[in-house]
mmCIF file of C-alpha atoms in Angstrom:
data_model
loop_
_atom_site.group_PDB
_atom_site.id
_atom_site.type_symbol
_atom_site.label_atom_id
_atom_site.label_comp_id
_atom_site.label_asym_id
_atom_site.label_seq_id
_atom_site.Cartn_x
_atom_site.Cartn_y
_atom_site.Cartn_z
ATOM 1 C CA MET P 166 0.000 0.000 0.000
ATOM 2 C CA GLU P 167 1.275 3.472 -0.853
ATOM 3 C CA ILE P 168 1.866 5.774 2.098
ATOM 4 C CA LEU P 169 -0.692 8.317 0.834
ATOM 5 C CA GLU P 170 -3.482 5.743 0.732
ATOM 6 C CA ARG P 171 -2.463 4.464 4.141
ATOM 7 C CA PHE P 172 -2.599 7.927 5.691
ATOM 8 C CA LEU P 173 -5.937 8.801 4.058
ATOM 9 C CA ASN P 174 -7.421 5.562 5.381
ATOM 10 C CA TYR P 175 -6.378 6.482 8.911
ATOM 11 C CA THR P 176 -7.935 9.958 8.636
ATOM 12 C CA LYS P 177 -11.314 8.348 7.919
ATOM 13 C CA ILE P 178 -11.399 6.963 11.470
ATOM 14 C CA ASN P 179 -12.384 9.800 13.785
ATOM 15 C CA THR P 180 -10.247 9.336 16.909
ATOM 16 C CA THR P 181 -10.912 12.670 18.620
ATOM 17 C CA THR P 182 -9.808 12.358 22.242
ATOM 18 C CA ASN P 183 -12.727 12.461 24.675
ATOM 19 C CA ARG P 184 -11.790 14.647 27.630
ATOM 20 C CA GLU P 185 -14.804 13.699 29.726
ATOM 21 C CA ASN P 186 -14.054 9.988 29.431
ATOM 22 C CA GLY P 187 -10.387 10.653 30.058
ATOM 23 C CA ALA P 188 -11.193 12.588 33.220
ATOM 24 C CA ASN P 189 -13.141 9.546 34.408
ATOM 25 C CA GLY P 190 -10.166 7.254 33.839
ATOM 26 C CA ILE P 191 -11.488 5.555 30.712
ATOM 27 C CA MET P 192 -8.771 4.428 28.276
ATOM 28 C CA PRO P 193 -8.997 4.729 25.406
ATOM 29 C CA SER P 194 -11.149 7.788 25.887
ATOM 30 C CA ASN P 195 -12.691 7.264 22.446
ATOM 31 C CA PRO P 196 -13.510 3.676 21.389
ATOM 32 C CA THR P 197 -12.530 4.536 17.809
ATOM 33 C CA GLU P 198 -8.913 4.589 18.977
ATOM 34 C CA LEU P 199 -9.313 0.852 19.419
ATOM 35 C CA THR P 200 -10.842 0.675 15.936
ATOM 36 C CA LEU P 201 -7.745 2.346 14.517
ATOM 37 C CA ALA P 202 -5.404 0.144 16.565
ATOM 38 C CA LYS P 203 -7.143 -2.976 15.236
ATOM 39 C CA ALA P 204 -6.821 -1.681 11.664
ATOM 40 C CA ILE P 205 -3.078 -1.102 12.159
ATOM 41 C CA LYS P 206 -2.716 -4.548 13.720
ATOM 42 C CA ALA P 207 -4.431 -6.149 10.718
ATOM 43 C CA GLU P 208 -2.082 -4.320 8.325
ATOM 44 C CA LEU P 209 0.981 -5.474 10.229
ATOM 45 C CA GLU P 210 -0.261 -9.055 10.359
ATOM 46 C CA ALA P 211 -0.851 -9.001 6.595
ATOM 47 C CA MET P 212 2.795 -7.986 6.159
ATOM 48 C CA GLY P 213 3.889 -11.022 8.143
ATOM 49 C CA VAL P 214 4.622 -9.361 11.488
ATOM 50 C CA LYS P 215 4.040 -12.079 14.056
ATOM 51 C CA ASP P 216 4.968 -10.513 17.393
ATOM 52 C CA ILE P 217 2.063 -8.136 18.070
ATOM 53 C CA LEU P 218 0.412 -7.227 21.369
ATOM 54 C CA LEU P 219 -2.774 -5.159 21.689
ATOM 55 C CA SER P 220 -3.546 -4.427 25.347
ATOM 56 C CA ASP P 221 -6.879 -3.754 26.998
ATOM 57 C CA LYS P 222 -5.841 -0.100 27.224
ATOM 58 C CA THR P 223 -5.391 0.020 23.429
ATOM 59 C CA ILE P 224 -1.612 0.101 23.508
ATOM 60 C CA LEU P 225 -0.360 -1.650 20.375
ATOM 61 C CA ILE P 226 3.201 -3.021 20.282
ATOM 62 C CA ALA P 227 4.652 -4.759 17.218
ATOM 63 C CA LYS P 228 8.164 -6.188 16.871
ATOM 64 C CA LEU P 229 10.307 -7.147 13.920
ATOM 65 C CA PRO P 230 13.135 -9.412 15.073
ATOM 66 C CA SER P 231 16.699 -8.768 14.029
ATOM 67 C CA ASN P 232 17.928 -10.528 10.890
ATOM 68 C CA LEU P 233 21.585 -10.015 11.834
ATOM 69 C CA ASP P 234 23.977 -12.644 13.159
ATOM 70 C CA HIS P 235 25.327 -10.255 15.777
ATOM 71 C CA LYS P 236 23.821 -7.918 18.351
ATOM 72 C CA VAL P 237 23.145 -4.245 17.613
ATOM 73 C CA PRO P 238 21.019 -1.737 19.550
ATOM 74 C CA SER P 239 17.268 -2.228 19.298
ATOM 75 C CA VAL P 240 15.184 0.782 18.268
ATOM 76 C CA SER P 241 11.540 1.713 18.833
ATOM 77 C CA PHE P 242 9.239 4.224 17.146
ATOM 78 C CA PHE P 243 6.192 5.731 18.858
ATOM 79 C CA ALA P 244 3.022 7.477 17.687
ATOM 80 C CA HIS P 245 -0.330 8.273 19.277
ATOM 81 C CA LEU P 246 -3.756 7.166 18.112
ATOM 82 C CA ASP P 247 -5.914 10.094 19.210
ATOM 83 C CA THR P 248 -6.383 13.523 17.672
ATOM 84 C CA SER P 249 -6.916 16.794 19.502
ATOM 85 C CA ALA P 250 -10.335 17.922 20.721
ATOM 86 C CA GLU P 251 -10.232 21.421 19.147
ATOM 87 C CA GLN P 252 -12.443 20.057 16.375
ATOM 88 C CA THR P 253 -14.602 16.948 16.544
ATOM 89 C CA ASN P 254 -15.949 16.672 12.987
ATOM 90 C CA ASP P 255 -15.019 13.780 10.715
ATOM 91 C CA THR P 256 -12.043 14.529 8.482
ATOM 92 C CA LYS P 257 -12.701 14.933 4.770
ATOM 93 C CA ALA P 258 -9.143 15.047 3.466
ATOM 94 C CA GLN P 259 -8.269 16.412 0.032
ATOM 95 C CA VAL P 260 -5.077 16.089 -1.994
ATOM 96 C CA VAL P 261 -4.069 19.218 -3.879
ATOM 97 C CA LYS P 262 -1.314 19.500 -6.485
ATOM 98 C CA TYR P 263 0.139 22.760 -5.265
ATOM 99 C CA SER P 264 1.227 25.337 -7.810
ATOM 100 C CA GLY P 265 1.389 28.344 -5.498
ATOM 101 C CA GLY P 266 -0.964 30.907 -4.006
ATOM 102 C CA ASP P 267 -3.947 30.181 -1.787
ATOM 103 C CA ILE P 268 -5.613 26.768 -1.466
ATOM 104 C CA CYS P 269 -9.414 26.669 -1.430
ATOM 105 C CA LEU P 270 -10.432 24.285 1.334
ATOM 106 C CA ASN P 271 -14.163 24.867 1.141
ATOM 107 C CA LYS P 272 -15.696 26.919 -1.663
ATOM 108 C CA GLU P 273 -19.168 26.936 -0.153
ATOM 109 C CA LEU P 274 -17.925 28.219 3.220
ATOM 110 C CA GLU P 275 -15.235 30.406 1.617
ATOM 111 C CA ILE P 276 -12.430 28.876 3.672
ATOM 112 C CA TYR P 277 -8.932 29.261 2.229
ATOM 113 C CA LEU P 278 -5.454 28.245 3.302
ATOM 114 C CA LYS P 279 -3.794 31.564 2.504
ATOM 115 C CA GLN P 280 -0.166 31.902 1.530
ATOM 116 C CA SER P 281 -0.172 35.401 3.022
ATOM 117 C CA GLU P 282 -0.873 33.837 6.430
ATOM 118 C CA PHE P 283 1.178 30.654 5.984
ATOM 119 C CA SER P 284 4.232 31.794 4.044
ATOM 120 C CA GLU P 285 5.962 28.405 4.345
ATOM 121 C CA LEU P 286 3.536 27.109 1.691
ATOM 122 C CA ALA P 287 5.968 28.555 -0.835
ATOM 123 C CA ASN P 288 8.388 25.750 0.101
ATOM 124 C CA TYR P 289 5.988 23.160 -1.309
ATOM 125 C CA VAL P 290 5.263 24.418 -4.813
ATOM 126 C CA GLY P 291 5.126 21.350 -7.058
ATOM 127 C CA ASP P 292 4.333 19.011 -4.160
ATOM 128 C CA GLU P 293 1.053 17.294 -3.404
ATOM 129 C CA ILE P 294 -0.434 18.704 -0.215
ATOM 130 C CA ILE P 295 -3.047 16.940 1.914
ATOM 131 C CA VAL P 296 -5.543 19.368 3.461
ATOM 132 C CA THR P 297 -8.930 19.368 5.189
ATOM 133 C CA ASP P 298 -12.215 20.741 3.875
ATOM 134 C CA GLY P 299 -11.996 23.501 6.482
ATOM 135 C CA THR P 300 -14.433 21.901 8.931
ATOM 136 C CA SER P 301 -12.119 19.570 10.877
ATOM 137 C CA LEU P 302 -8.561 18.770 11.806
ATOM 138 C CA LEU P 303 -6.549 16.748 9.305
ATOM 139 C CA GLY P 304 -5.287 14.421 12.024
ATOM 140 C CA ALA P 305 -1.715 14.358 10.762
ATOM 141 C CA ASP P 306 -1.023 14.822 14.454
ATOM 142 C CA ASP P 307 -0.406 11.943 14.765
ATOM 143 C CA LYS P 308 -1.721 9.766 11.932
ATOM 144 C CA ALA P 309 1.104 10.928 9.685
ATOM 145 C CA ALA P 310 3.441 9.322 12.224
ATOM 146 C CA ILE P 311 1.442 6.092 12.195
ATOM 147 C CA ALA P 312 1.573 5.991 8.387
ATOM 148 C CA ALA P 313 5.325 6.656 8.373
ATOM 149 C CA ILE P 314 6.036 3.892 10.897
ATOM 150 C CA VAL P 315 3.780 1.282 9.290
ATOM 151 C CA ASN P 316 5.201 2.153 5.876
ATOM 152 C CA ALA P 317 8.733 1.564 7.197
ATOM 153 C CA PHE P 318 7.669 -1.800 8.646
ATOM 154 C CA GLU P 319 6.268 -2.792 5.264
ATOM 155 C CA TYR P 320 9.589 -1.860 3.646
ATOM 156 C CA PHE P 321 11.598 -4.152 5.921
ATOM 157 C CA CYS P 322 9.030 -6.954 5.654
ATOM 158 C CA THR P 323 9.102 -6.891 1.855
ATOM 159 C CA HIS P 324 12.889 -6.471 1.669
ATOM 160 C CA PRO P 325 14.293 -9.185 3.943
ATOM 161 C CA GLU P 326 17.685 -8.705 2.312
ATOM 162 C CA ILE P 327 17.973 -5.331 4.097
ATOM 163 C CA LYS P 328 19.834 -5.969 7.335
ATOM 164 C CA HIS P 329 18.402 -4.573 10.561
ATOM 165 C CA GLY P 330 18.356 -5.102 14.289
ATOM 166 C CA GLU P 331 15.190 -5.483 16.325
ATOM 167 C CA ILE P 332 12.609 -2.811 15.442
ATOM 168 C CA VAL P 333 9.613 -2.056 17.649
ATOM 169 C CA ALA P 334 6.551 0.037 16.799
ATOM 170 C CA CYS P 335 4.344 1.286 19.618
ATOM 171 C CA PHE P 336 1.045 3.132 19.263
ATOM 172 C CA VAL P 337 -0.563 4.646 22.360
ATOM 173 C CA PRO P 338 -3.927 6.309 23.060
ATOM 174 C CA ASP P 339 -4.824 9.687 24.548
ATOM 175 C CA GLU P 340 -1.607 11.660 24.138
ATOM 176 C CA GLU P 341 -3.733 14.754 23.654
ATOM 177 C CA GLN P 342 -4.875 14.830 27.269
ATOM 178 C CA GLY P 343 -1.844 14.604 29.479
ATOM 179 C CA LEU P 344 0.190 11.879 27.728
ATOM 180 C CA ARG P 345 -2.098 9.277 29.298
ATOM 181 C CA GLY P 346 -1.171 6.427 26.974
ATOM 182 C CA ALA P 347 2.546 6.865 27.489
ATOM 183 C CA LYS P 348 2.019 6.984 31.249
ATOM 184 C CA ALA P 349 0.110 3.685 31.071
ATOM 185 C CA LEU P 350 2.749 2.043 28.869
ATOM 186 C CA ASP P 351 4.836 -0.743 30.388
ATOM 187 C CA THR P 352 8.138 0.006 28.657
ATOM 188 C CA ALA P 353 9.425 -3.442 29.641
ATOM 189 C CA LEU P 354 7.177 -4.733 26.848
ATOM 190 C CA VAL P 355 9.037 -2.484 24.381
ATOM 191 C CA SER P 356 12.483 -2.911 25.907
ATOM 192 C CA THR P 357 14.658 -1.174 23.314
ATOM 193 C CA ASP P 358 17.947 0.631 23.778
ATOM 194 C CA PHE P 359 16.466 3.911 22.567
ATOM 195 C CA GLY P 360 13.523 5.157 20.564
ATOM 196 C CA TYR P 361 11.898 8.012 18.685
ATOM 197 C CA CYS P 362 8.515 9.643 18.799
ATOM 198 C CA LEU P 363 7.182 11.093 15.573
ATOM 199 C CA ASP P 364 5.168 14.020 16.847
ATOM 200 C CA CYS P 365 6.575 17.310 15.635
ATOM 201 C CA CYS P 366 6.043 19.410 12.615
ATOM 202 C CA GLU P 367 7.686 20.418 9.349
ATOM 203 C CA ILE P 368 10.316 18.425 7.510
ATOM 204 C CA GLY P 369 13.701 18.658 9.235
ATOM 205 C CA GLU P 370 12.470 19.348 12.752
ATOM 206 C CA PHE P 371 14.317 17.368 15.388
ATOM 207 C CA ILE P 372 13.574 17.801 19.063
ATOM 208 C CA TYR P 373 15.486 16.411 21.995
ATOM 209 C CA GLU P 374 14.717 19.043 24.602
ATOM 210 C CA ASN P 375 11.353 19.855 26.127
ATOM 211 C CA TRP P 376 10.074 21.309 29.366
ATOM 212 C CA ASN P 377 10.600 19.988 32.806
ATOM 213 C CA ALA P 378 6.968 20.505 33.759
ATOM 214 C CA GLY P 379 5.285 20.772 37.128
ATOM 215 C CA ASP P 380 1.928 21.677 38.651
ATOM 216 C CA CYS P 381 1.343 23.797 41.728
ATOM 217 C CA VAL P 382 -2.041 23.955 43.476
ATOM 218 C CA LEU P 383 -2.449 26.479 46.283
ATOM 219 C CA THR P 384 -5.513 26.644 48.521
ATOM 220 C CA PHE P 385 -5.994 29.944 50.377
ATOM 221 C CA LYS P 386 -8.159 29.673 53.504
ATOM 222 C CA GLY P 387 -9.938 32.873 54.473
ATOM 223 C CA GLN P 388 -12.368 33.765 57.209
ATOM 224 C CA SER P 389 -15.864 34.745 56.129
ATOM 225 C CA ALA P 390 -17.874 37.483 57.802
ATOM 226 C CA HIS P 391 -20.844 39.639 56.951
ATOM 227 C CA PRO P 392 -19.643 42.949 55.510
ATOM 228 C CA MET P 393 -21.742 44.934 58.045
ATOM 229 C CA ASN P 394 -19.420 43.839 60.858
ATOM 230 C CA ALA P 395 -16.410 42.497 58.947
ATOM 231 C CA LYS P 396 -13.812 44.826 60.386
ATOM 232 C CA GLY P 397 -11.126 42.825 62.131
ATOM 233 C CA LYS P 398 -12.871 39.553 61.256
ATOM 234 C CA LEU P 399 -12.990 39.087 57.488
ATOM 235 C CA VAL P 400 -9.965 37.512 55.863
ATOM 236 C CA ASN P 401 -10.549 37.536 52.112
ATOM 237 C CA SER P 402 -8.916 34.491 50.518
ATOM 238 C CA LEU P 403 -9.237 36.044 47.055
ATOM 239 C CA LEU P 404 -7.013 38.912 48.154
ATOM 240 C CA LEU P 405 -4.536 36.490 49.720
ATOM 241 C CA ALA P 406 -4.268 34.744 46.353
ATOM 242 C CA HIS P 407 -3.896 38.105 44.610
ATOM 243 C CA LYS P 408 -1.044 39.017 46.947
ATOM 244 C CA PHE P 409 0.688 35.704 46.228
ATOM 245 C CA ILE P 410 0.398 36.254 42.462
ATOM 246 C CA SER P 411 1.810 39.772 42.823
ATOM 247 C CA LEU P 412 4.975 38.320 44.375
ATOM 248 C CA LEU P 413 5.768 36.110 41.358
ATOM 249 C CA PRO P 414 8.765 37.350 39.321
ATOM 250 C CA ASN P 415 7.893 40.008 36.764
ATOM 251 C CA GLY P 416 8.193 38.911 33.143
ATOM 252 C CA GLU P 417 8.402 35.184 33.897
ATOM 253 C CA ALA P 418 5.087 34.232 32.310
ATOM 254 C CA PRO P 419 4.232 32.587 28.964
ATOM 255 C CA GLU P 420 3.311 35.880 27.315
ATOM 256 C CA TYR P 421 6.772 37.323 28.014
ATOM 257 C CA THR P 422 9.028 34.359 27.266
ATOM 258 C CA GLU P 423 10.358 32.396 24.308
ATOM 259 C CA ASN P 424 12.937 29.788 23.296
ATOM 260 C CA LYS P 425 14.415 28.250 26.480
ATOM 261 C CA GLU P 426 13.119 30.852 28.917
ATOM 262 C CA GLY P 427 11.109 29.279 31.734
ATOM 263 C CA TYR P 428 8.020 30.654 33.427
ATOM 264 C CA TYR P 429 5.235 30.440 35.972
ATOM 265 C CA TRP P 430 1.782 30.373 34.418
ATOM 266 C CA VAL P 431 -1.158 31.571 36.495
ATOM 267 C CA LYS P 432 -3.555 29.130 34.898
ATOM 268 C CA GLU P 433 -6.708 29.058 36.981
ATOM 269 C CA LEU P 434 -8.185 31.019 39.903
ATOM 270 C CA SER P 435 -11.518 30.145 41.498
ATOM 271 C CA GLY P 436 -13.208 30.675 44.833
ATOM 272 C CA ASN P 437 -14.753 33.225 47.162
ATOM 273 C CA SER P 438 -13.737 35.178 50.216
ATOM 274 C CA ALA P 439 -13.651 32.027 52.371
ATOM 275 C CA LYS P 440 -11.663 29.734 50.092
ATOM 276 C CA THR P 441 -9.724 30.273 46.848
ATOM 277 C CA VAL P 442 -7.822 27.752 44.736
ATOM 278 C CA LEU P 443 -4.958 28.915 42.513
ATOM 279 C CA LYS P 444 -3.411 26.613 39.914
ATOM 280 C CA LEU P 445 0.026 27.320 38.445
ATOM 281 C CA ASP P 446 2.126 25.620 35.787
ATOM 282 C CA ILE P 447 5.890 25.523 36.311
ATOM 283 C CA ARG P 448 8.072 25.245 33.209
ATOM 284 C CA GLU P 449 11.861 25.161 32.794
ATOM 285 C CA PHE P 450 14.319 23.436 30.440
ATOM 286 C CA ASP P 451 17.280 23.327 32.811
ATOM 287 C CA GLU P 452 16.828 20.637 35.458
ATOM 288 C CA ALA P 453 18.503 22.600 38.274
ATOM 289 C CA LYS P 454 16.510 25.750 37.484
ATOM 290 C CA TYR P 455 13.316 23.704 37.456
ATOM 291 C CA HIS P 456 13.962 22.573 41.016
ATOM 292 C CA GLU P 457 14.786 26.182 41.944
ATOM 293 C CA ARG P 458 11.396 27.277 40.607
ATOM 294 C CA LYS P 459 9.620 24.670 42.717
ATOM 295 C CA ALA P 460 11.623 25.720 45.768
ATOM 296 C CA PHE P 461 10.775 29.388 45.168
ATOM 297 C CA LEU P 462 7.030 28.667 45.280
ATOM 298 C CA GLN P 463 7.383 26.489 48.371
ATOM 299 C CA ASN P 464 9.464 29.130 50.169
ATOM 300 C CA LEU P 465 7.063 31.894 49.170
ATOM 301 C CA ALA P 466 4.119 29.944 50.589
ATOM 302 C CA ASP P 467 6.055 29.059 53.751
ATOM 303 C CA GLY P 468 7.011 32.692 54.324
ATOM 304 C CA LEU P 469 3.465 33.971 53.864
ATOM 305 C CA ASN P 470 2.145 31.243 56.140
ATOM 306 C CA LYS P 471 4.268 32.680 58.943
ATOM 307 C CA ILE P 472 2.595 36.056 58.408
ATOM 308 C CA TRP P 473 -0.915 34.754 57.694
ATOM 309 C CA ASP P 474 -1.180 32.095 60.377
ATOM 310 C CA ASN P 475 -0.936 29.098 57.991
ATOM 311 C CA ARG P 476 -3.679 30.084 55.577
ATOM 312 C CA ILE P 477 -2.012 28.463 52.534
ATOM 313 C CA ASP P 478 -1.936 24.791 51.597
ATOM 314 C CA ILE P 479 0.517 24.140 48.753
ATOM 315 C CA LYS P 480 0.950 21.007 46.655
ATOM 316 C CA ILE P 481 3.678 20.791 44.003
ATOM 317 C CA SER P 482 3.910 17.814 41.661
ATOM 318 C CA ASP P 483 5.933 16.843 38.593
ATOM 319 C CA ARG P 484 4.092 16.319 35.308
ATOM 320 C CA TYR P 485 6.889 15.267 32.944
ATOM 321 C CA GLU P 486 10.621 15.752 32.461
ATOM 322 C CA ASN P 487 12.961 17.072 29.808
ATOM 323 C CA VAL P 488 13.996 14.258 27.468
ATOM 324 C CA TYR P 489 17.528 15.647 27.503
ATOM 325 C CA ASN P 490 17.778 14.714 31.198
ATOM 326 C CA TYR P 491 18.092 11.125 29.917
ATOM 327 C CA LEU P 492 20.262 11.803 26.873
ATOM 328 C CA LYS P 493 22.759 14.085 28.620
ATOM 329 C CA ASP P 494 25.091 14.196 25.633
ATOM 330 C CA GLU P 495 24.823 15.596 22.095
ATOM 331 C CA ASN P 496 26.579 12.412 20.979
ATOM 332 C CA ALA P 497 23.992 10.098 22.533
ATOM 333 C CA PRO P 498 23.115 7.319 20.065
ATOM 334 C CA ALA P 499 19.513 8.456 19.618
ATOM 335 C CA ILE P 500 20.711 11.932 18.626
ATOM 336 C CA ARG P 501 23.701 10.803 16.586
ATOM 337 C CA TYR P 502 21.832 8.278 14.432
ATOM 338 C CA ALA P 503 18.995 10.697 13.690
ATOM 339 C CA LYS P 504 21.326 13.511 12.660
ATOM 340 C CA GLN P 505 23.238 11.131 10.389
ATOM 341 C CA ALA P 506 19.970 9.904 8.861
ATOM 342 C CA TYR P 507 18.903 13.466 8.102
ATOM 343 C CA GLU P 508 22.284 14.205 6.539
ATOM 344 C CA ASN P 509 22.245 11.057 4.414
ATOM 345 C CA LEU P 510 18.816 12.002 3.071
ATOM 346 C CA GLY P 511 19.807 15.604 2.351
ATOM 347 C CA ILE P 512 17.493 16.976 5.056
ATOM 348 C CA THR P 513 18.747 19.962 7.020
ATOM 349 C CA PRO P 514 18.105 19.360 10.742
ATOM 350 C CA LYS P 515 16.033 22.094 12.373
ATOM 351 C CA ILE P 516 16.921 21.518 16.009
ATOM 352 C CA LYS P 517 14.719 23.354 18.436
ATOM 353 C CA PRO P 518 13.534 23.043 22.028
ATOM 354 C CA MET P 519 9.861 22.135 22.408
ATOM 355 C CA ARG P 520 8.000 24.520 24.679
ATOM 356 C CA GLY P 521 5.638 21.729 25.621
ATOM 357 C CA GLY P 522 5.638 18.022 26.249
ATOM 358 C CA TYR P 523 5.220 14.862 24.221
ATOM 359 C CA ASP P 524 5.053 11.122 24.869
ATOM 360 C CA GLY P 525 8.832 10.828 24.661
ATOM 361 C CA ALA P 526 9.199 12.816 27.870
ATOM 362 C CA VAL P 527 7.342 10.098 29.780
ATOM 363 C CA ILE P 528 8.898 7.221 27.833
ATOM 364 C CA SER P 529 12.422 8.567 28.435
ATOM 365 C CA ALA P 530 11.801 8.709 32.174
ATOM 366 C CA LYS P 531 10.740 5.048 31.982
ATOM 367 C CA GLY P 532 14.083 4.014 30.525
ATOM 368 C CA ILE P 533 13.915 4.465 26.743
ATOM 369 C CA PRO P 534 15.602 7.745 25.688
ATOM 370 C CA CYS P 535 13.251 9.120 23.066
ATOM 371 C CA PRO P 536 13.806 12.258 20.929
ATOM 372 C CA ASN P 537 11.149 13.551 18.544
ATOM 373 C CA ILE P 538 11.239 13.337 14.723
ATOM 374 C CA PHE P 539 9.110 15.344 12.302
ATOM 375 C CA THR P 540 5.943 14.047 10.656
ATOM 376 C CA GLY P 541 6.061 16.776 7.987
ATOM 377 C CA ALA P 542 2.740 18.371 8.924
ATOM 378 C CA HIS P 543 1.979 22.019 9.681
ATOM 379 C CA ASN P 544 -0.601 23.810 11.855
ATOM 380 C CA PHE P 545 -1.409 21.044 14.325
ATOM 381 C CA HIS P 546 -4.779 21.406 16.126
ATOM 382 C CA SER P 547 -6.170 23.681 13.401
ATOM 383 C CA ILE P 548 -8.586 23.444 10.466
ATOM 384 C CA TYR P 549 -5.594 24.732 8.469
ATOM 385 C CA GLU P 550 -3.525 21.656 9.271
ATOM 386 C CA TYR P 551 -1.794 20.378 6.135
ATOM 387 C CA LEU P 552 0.710 17.725 5.153
ATOM 388 C CA PRO P 553 3.010 17.842 2.103
ATOM 389 C CA LEU P 554 3.237 14.337 0.718
ATOM 390 C CA ASN P 555 6.992 14.448 0.142
ATOM 391 C CA SER P 556 7.486 15.446 3.786
ATOM 392 C CA LEU P 557 5.453 12.435 4.909
ATOM 393 C CA LYS P 558 7.561 10.174 2.708
ATOM 394 C CA ALA P 559 10.696 11.769 4.164
ATOM 395 C CA ALA P 560 9.544 10.977 7.719
ATOM 396 C CA SER P 561 9.263 7.310 6.794
ATOM 397 C CA ASP P 562 12.627 7.444 5.010
ATOM 398 C CA VAL P 563 14.248 8.773 8.188
ATOM 399 C CA ILE P 564 12.961 5.726 10.081
ATOM 400 C CA LYS P 565 14.373 3.383 7.439
ATOM 401 C CA GLN P 566 17.679 5.222 7.436
ATOM 402 C CA ILE P 567 18.041 5.145 11.233
ATOM 403 C CA VAL P 568 17.369 1.408 11.304
ATOM 404 C CA THR P 569 19.906 0.824 8.518
ATOM 405 C CA LEU P 570 22.552 2.953 10.234
ATOM 406 C CA VAL P 571 22.090 1.134 13.533
ATOM 407 C CA ALA P 572 22.538 -2.208 11.753
ATOM 408 C CA LYS P 573 25.839 -0.994 10.308
ATOM 409 C CA GLY P 574 27.069 0.092 13.744
#
């Protein structure tokens, strides 16, 4: 099967993550994620892949054994089954031979993918571009990754003369709501020396740094009183929370930062004069600075508690870690092989830190160092999401090249 047909088939299965089900602990949050997993499993079985496990949580793991007579590192590739909840409509994908200018997504609704707004379109003149009809996501995040991985498996299955070590594909549910599938994954069932997620954007992107991410929940306990006789009695928890927020460092918020600059994000504030809950996100690339940020919040709460007679409860927790914490070295095998694969294919690496998280952050912490390779798509989580076909093919070629390089040692 050609990679285009494979990808289009996947887009026809609506796997929008279901946040309500996810919040209630249901996995997969959308039963169609299981439908997609079963379809992938059937494809792999038809290729002759024999070692396949589909768990009750809809985690699909498939292994191709090594065909070498000596040991080389084993490599895994990860993708997620769900799509984001920004749009829930079924995807009606279109393939456009792009000759420049704007692309009409939906004539009736007058929806256009405009080159004036998305200037990078100029890089794809002459390419075929897969787009939506303007009423849904495309789902290239992350079905392009699934197509690239399955396509690479088909290549090695149909070319047994190509030497390779053990290759593992793993597809997880519900990445789009807190990396739930990766957190549920038993990495002992994958058990490779290193791996790669395919969950970033345009051709050439290569990510091996992301946030160290934490959550902070503060509960401010006031003392209610009727305003007619509140003097000396009322302690307004809303104002306590406001005072705490005012003591956060100026300029260290998402709207003021970029690149590898960390921040505190005042994310949610709710309550009344008697009780107020404040939720903060903590983000930092550097591991030591991340711990300093957590300590700052703890010390600030402790200091105010001395003044306010212990009116603050604070809970700080870790959400995920920076992948680079587990790579440590620019010459780590997972980085080195990917860079060499890009070079061999004539792809210029666009190395950037991800100001967010992805499944690889969780998987790395579980023992499989896992950088992030491009899928080729643009405008994730948007009706303007699009995927140049040659970029999709390149993502699959990178997988093949990495596997081949590892086999050569």
